[in-house]
Rosetta silent file (secondary structure, phi, psi, omega in degrees, C-alpha in Angstrom):
SEQUENCE: XXXXXXXXXXXXXXXXXXXXXXXXXXXXXXXXXXXXXXXXXXXXXXXXXXXXXXXXXXXXXXXXXXXXXXXXXXXXXXXXXXXXXXXXXXXXXXXXX
SCORE:     score description
SCORE:     0.000 S_00000001
   1 L     0.000   21.321 -160.839  -13.582    8.327  -11.223 S_00000001
   2 L   -94.368  144.193  178.403  -13.654    7.989   -7.195 S_00000001
   3 E  -106.519  154.213 -174.255  -12.032    8.935   -4.567 S_00000001
   4 E  -163.045  157.306  148.980  -13.026    7.731   -0.598 S_00000001
   5 L    -8.435  168.380  134.058  -11.759    7.695    2.546 S_00000001
   6 L  -149.026  142.319  169.786   -9.355    3.997    2.799 S_00000001
   7 L  -110.625    6.114 -171.972  -10.321    3.802    6.970 S_00000001
   8 L   -73.801  -57.215  151.537   -7.205    1.046    6.712 S_00000001
   9 L   -38.957   40.890 -166.981   -5.019    4.242    6.213 S_00000001
  10 L   -49.878  173.129 -170.521   -5.548    7.206    8.040 S_00000001
  11 L    68.399  -16.608 -167.209   -5.007   10.001    6.181 S_00000001
  12 E  -129.004  149.162 -155.799   -5.174    8.149    2.962 S_00000001
  13 E  -117.227  149.397  156.182   -7.666    7.881    0.241 S_00000001
  14 E   -93.548  135.291  178.918   -8.463    4.927   -2.305 S_00000001
  15 E  -116.197  118.232 -160.630   -8.575    6.331   -5.854 S_00000001
  16 E  -106.576   81.771  169.963  -10.238    3.807   -7.990 S_00000001
  17 E   -59.144  118.256  175.516   -9.714    4.982  -12.363 S_00000001
  18 E  -118.989  121.768  143.870  -11.969    3.095  -14.529 S_00000001
  19 E  -133.281 -126.435 -152.184  -11.606    2.985  -18.203 S_00000001
  20 E   -25.860  100.259 -166.889  -13.249    0.704  -21.323 S_00000001
  21 E   -94.118   95.254 -151.714  -15.805    1.017  -20.116 S_00000001
  22 E  -120.554  137.778  168.019  -18.532   -1.366  -22.514 S_00000001
  23 E  -106.403  156.351  173.145  -22.373   -2.137  -21.185 S_00000001
  24 E  -176.206  154.312 -173.811  -23.646   -5.551  -22.211 S_00000001
  25 E  -137.983  109.127 -168.971  -26.629   -7.135  -21.295 S_00000001
  26 E   -81.907 -170.080 -134.932  -26.444  -10.820  -19.985 S_00000001
  27 E  -177.191  147.240  177.022  -29.867  -12.793  -19.098 S_00000001
  28 L  -132.529   77.796  165.610  -30.264  -13.279  -15.241 S_00000001
  29 L   -13.315  -24.941  169.115  -30.763  -16.897  -14.546 S_00000001
  30 L  -113.756    2.700  135.529  -32.734  -16.330  -11.290 S_00000001
  31 L   -94.387   61.061 -157.652  -35.387  -14.113  -13.397 S_00000001
  32 L    12.654   68.315  176.910  -36.607  -15.899  -15.715 S_00000001
  33 L    81.449  -25.988  174.659  -33.980  -14.938  -18.338 S_00000001
  34 L   -43.266  149.892 -166.825  -34.849  -10.859  -18.160 S_00000001
  35 E   -89.152  137.596  133.032  -31.703   -8.805  -19.811 S_00000001
  36 E  -138.543  156.860 -162.258  -29.865   -7.116  -17.352 S_00000001
  37 E   -93.831  140.622  167.350  -27.394   -4.707  -18.156 S_00000001
  38 E  -105.363 -175.311  167.372  -23.732   -4.518  -17.012 S_00000001
  39 E  -137.495  134.889  177.628  -20.548   -3.187  -17.264 S_00000001
  40 E  -120.394  169.236 -163.763  -17.350   -4.648  -17.696 S_00000001
  41 E  -173.436  153.823 -178.949  -14.645   -1.909  -17.281 S_00000001
  42 E  -119.371  113.184 -174.651  -10.984   -1.859  -16.671 S_00000001
  43 E  -117.733  123.111  158.386  -10.113   -0.677  -13.340 S_00000001
  44 E   -47.701  111.613 -168.535   -7.113    0.729  -11.393 S_00000001
  45 E  -129.201  116.102  155.860   -7.195    1.297   -7.235 S_00000001
  46 E  -108.608  142.399 -172.171   -4.547    3.282   -6.008 S_00000001
  47 E   -79.824   55.220 -145.920   -3.820    3.820   -2.317 S_00000001
  48 E  -123.899  168.808 -175.114   -2.632    7.419   -1.619 S_00000001
  49 E   -61.735  107.104  176.562   -1.640    9.841    0.624 S_00000001
  50 L   -99.952 -164.786 -172.276   -4.269   12.332    0.702 S_00000001
  51 L  -176.662  171.602 -175.602   -3.935   16.510    0.640 S_00000001
  52 L   -87.973  144.403 -158.747   -5.344   19.382   -0.775 S_00000001
  53 L    42.234   32.193  161.430   -6.389   19.796   -4.484 S_00000001
  54 H   -80.203   17.767 -164.883   -5.609   15.904   -5.187 S_00000001
  55 H  -112.348  -20.226  157.332   -8.724   15.551   -6.522 S_00000001
  56 H   -79.879  -35.973  140.615   -7.752   18.657   -9.115 S_00000001
  57 H   -25.664  -67.519  179.125   -4.237   17.083   -9.239 S_00000001
  58 H   -61.199  -76.942  166.950   -5.884   13.767  -10.627 S_00000001
  59 H   -28.160  -41.983 -153.422   -8.214   15.622  -13.106 S_00000001
  60 H   -80.859  -23.893 -167.602   -5.629   17.593  -14.361 S_00000001
  61 L  -138.892   41.619 -163.620   -3.310   14.500  -15.039 S_00000001
  62 H   -87.270  -32.141  170.908   -5.963   12.305  -15.331 S_00000001
  63 H   -18.531  -71.072 -166.830   -4.320   10.626  -18.546 S_00000001
  64 H   -67.290  -11.367  163.012   -0.645   10.288  -17.199 S_00000001
  65 H   -73.377   -9.663 -162.647   -2.892    8.625  -14.038 S_00000001
  66 H  -106.772  -28.919 -153.942   -4.424    5.989  -16.188 S_00000001
  67 H   -92.081  -64.635  123.894   -0.964    5.126  -17.682 S_00000001
  68 H     5.157  -80.542  168.283    0.822    4.382  -14.403 S_00000001
  69 H   -37.355  -62.948 -133.416   -2.366    2.136  -13.692 S_00000001
  70 H  -102.724  -12.714  168.246   -2.357   -0.007  -16.234 S_00000001
  71 H   -63.022  -36.270 -161.273    1.669   -0.132  -15.960 S_00000001
  72 H   -95.847   27.630  170.079    2.155   -0.995  -12.441 S_00000001
  73 H  -116.916  -18.209  129.439   -1.431   -4.570  -13.548 S_00000001
  74 H   -42.793  -53.779 -161.927    1.613   -5.385  -15.945 S_00000001
  75 L   -87.235  121.085  177.255    5.230   -4.811  -14.259 S_00000001
  76 L   -47.898   -0.882  178.779    6.286   -7.526  -13.133 S_00000001
  77 L   -99.521  -34.595  175.755    8.577   -5.399   -9.849 S_00000001
  78 L    -9.399  139.710 -162.024    5.235   -3.725   -8.911 S_00000001
  79 L   -73.464  -38.607 -156.236    5.989   -4.028   -5.063 S_00000001
  80 H   -76.449   -0.236  167.453    2.071   -6.510   -5.210 S_00000001
  81 H  -115.039   -0.612  175.798    3.412   -9.190   -7.476 S_00000001
  82 H  -102.737  -25.818  148.718    6.751   -8.881   -5.668 S_00000001
  83 H   -74.312  -26.726  159.011    5.025   -9.835   -2.325 S_00000001
  84 H   -55.261  -13.804 -165.433    2.676  -12.801   -4.231 S_00000001
  85 H   -78.673  -22.136 -172.273    5.950  -13.532   -5.998 S_00000001
  86 H   -54.664  -80.551 -150.603    7.222  -13.626   -1.761 S_00000001
  87 H   -85.231   -8.236  145.926    4.105  -15.704   -0.422 S_00000001
  88 H   -74.262  -34.545 -169.114    4.604  -17.963   -2.887 S_00000001
  89 H   -79.465   -4.187 -173.997    8.033  -18.611   -2.529 S_00000001
  90 L   -76.464  -34.641 -154.867    7.269  -18.968    1.247 S_00000001
  91 L  -110.813    5.926  170.307    4.439  -21.560    0.684 S_00000001
  92 L    64.722   32.711 -173.576    7.424  -23.733   -1.719 S_00000001
  93 L  -111.093  142.270 -162.157    5.299  -22.753   -5.149 S_00000001
  94 L  -122.729  123.218  161.897    7.742  -21.981   -8.032 S_00000001
  95 L   -37.348  -21.334 -150.729    6.183  -18.408  -10.121 S_00000001
  96 L  -147.563   55.004 -179.418    6.902  -20.377  -13.166 S_00000001
  97 L  -134.611    0.000    0.000    4.814  -23.262  -13.037 S_00000001
């Protein structure tokens, strides 16, 4: 979990939650195939209004925050999805193509 100030919106923070973290080793093509350790994970990002005790509340209800992140990621009615569909519609692109 990371919680940092979100500069584009004063008074807001950016919350990043990660789960299903797996370590993977891949060959680095730029370094003669030397193995490089990397991580794969599911990440959910929220921009929320900062308040006293926010970090503690998130930690206490982490399972609920993760569920919300998963739900928003696939929710066809989520605002991000709706905004993207509206933008595609303006451009004349059908989302079922």
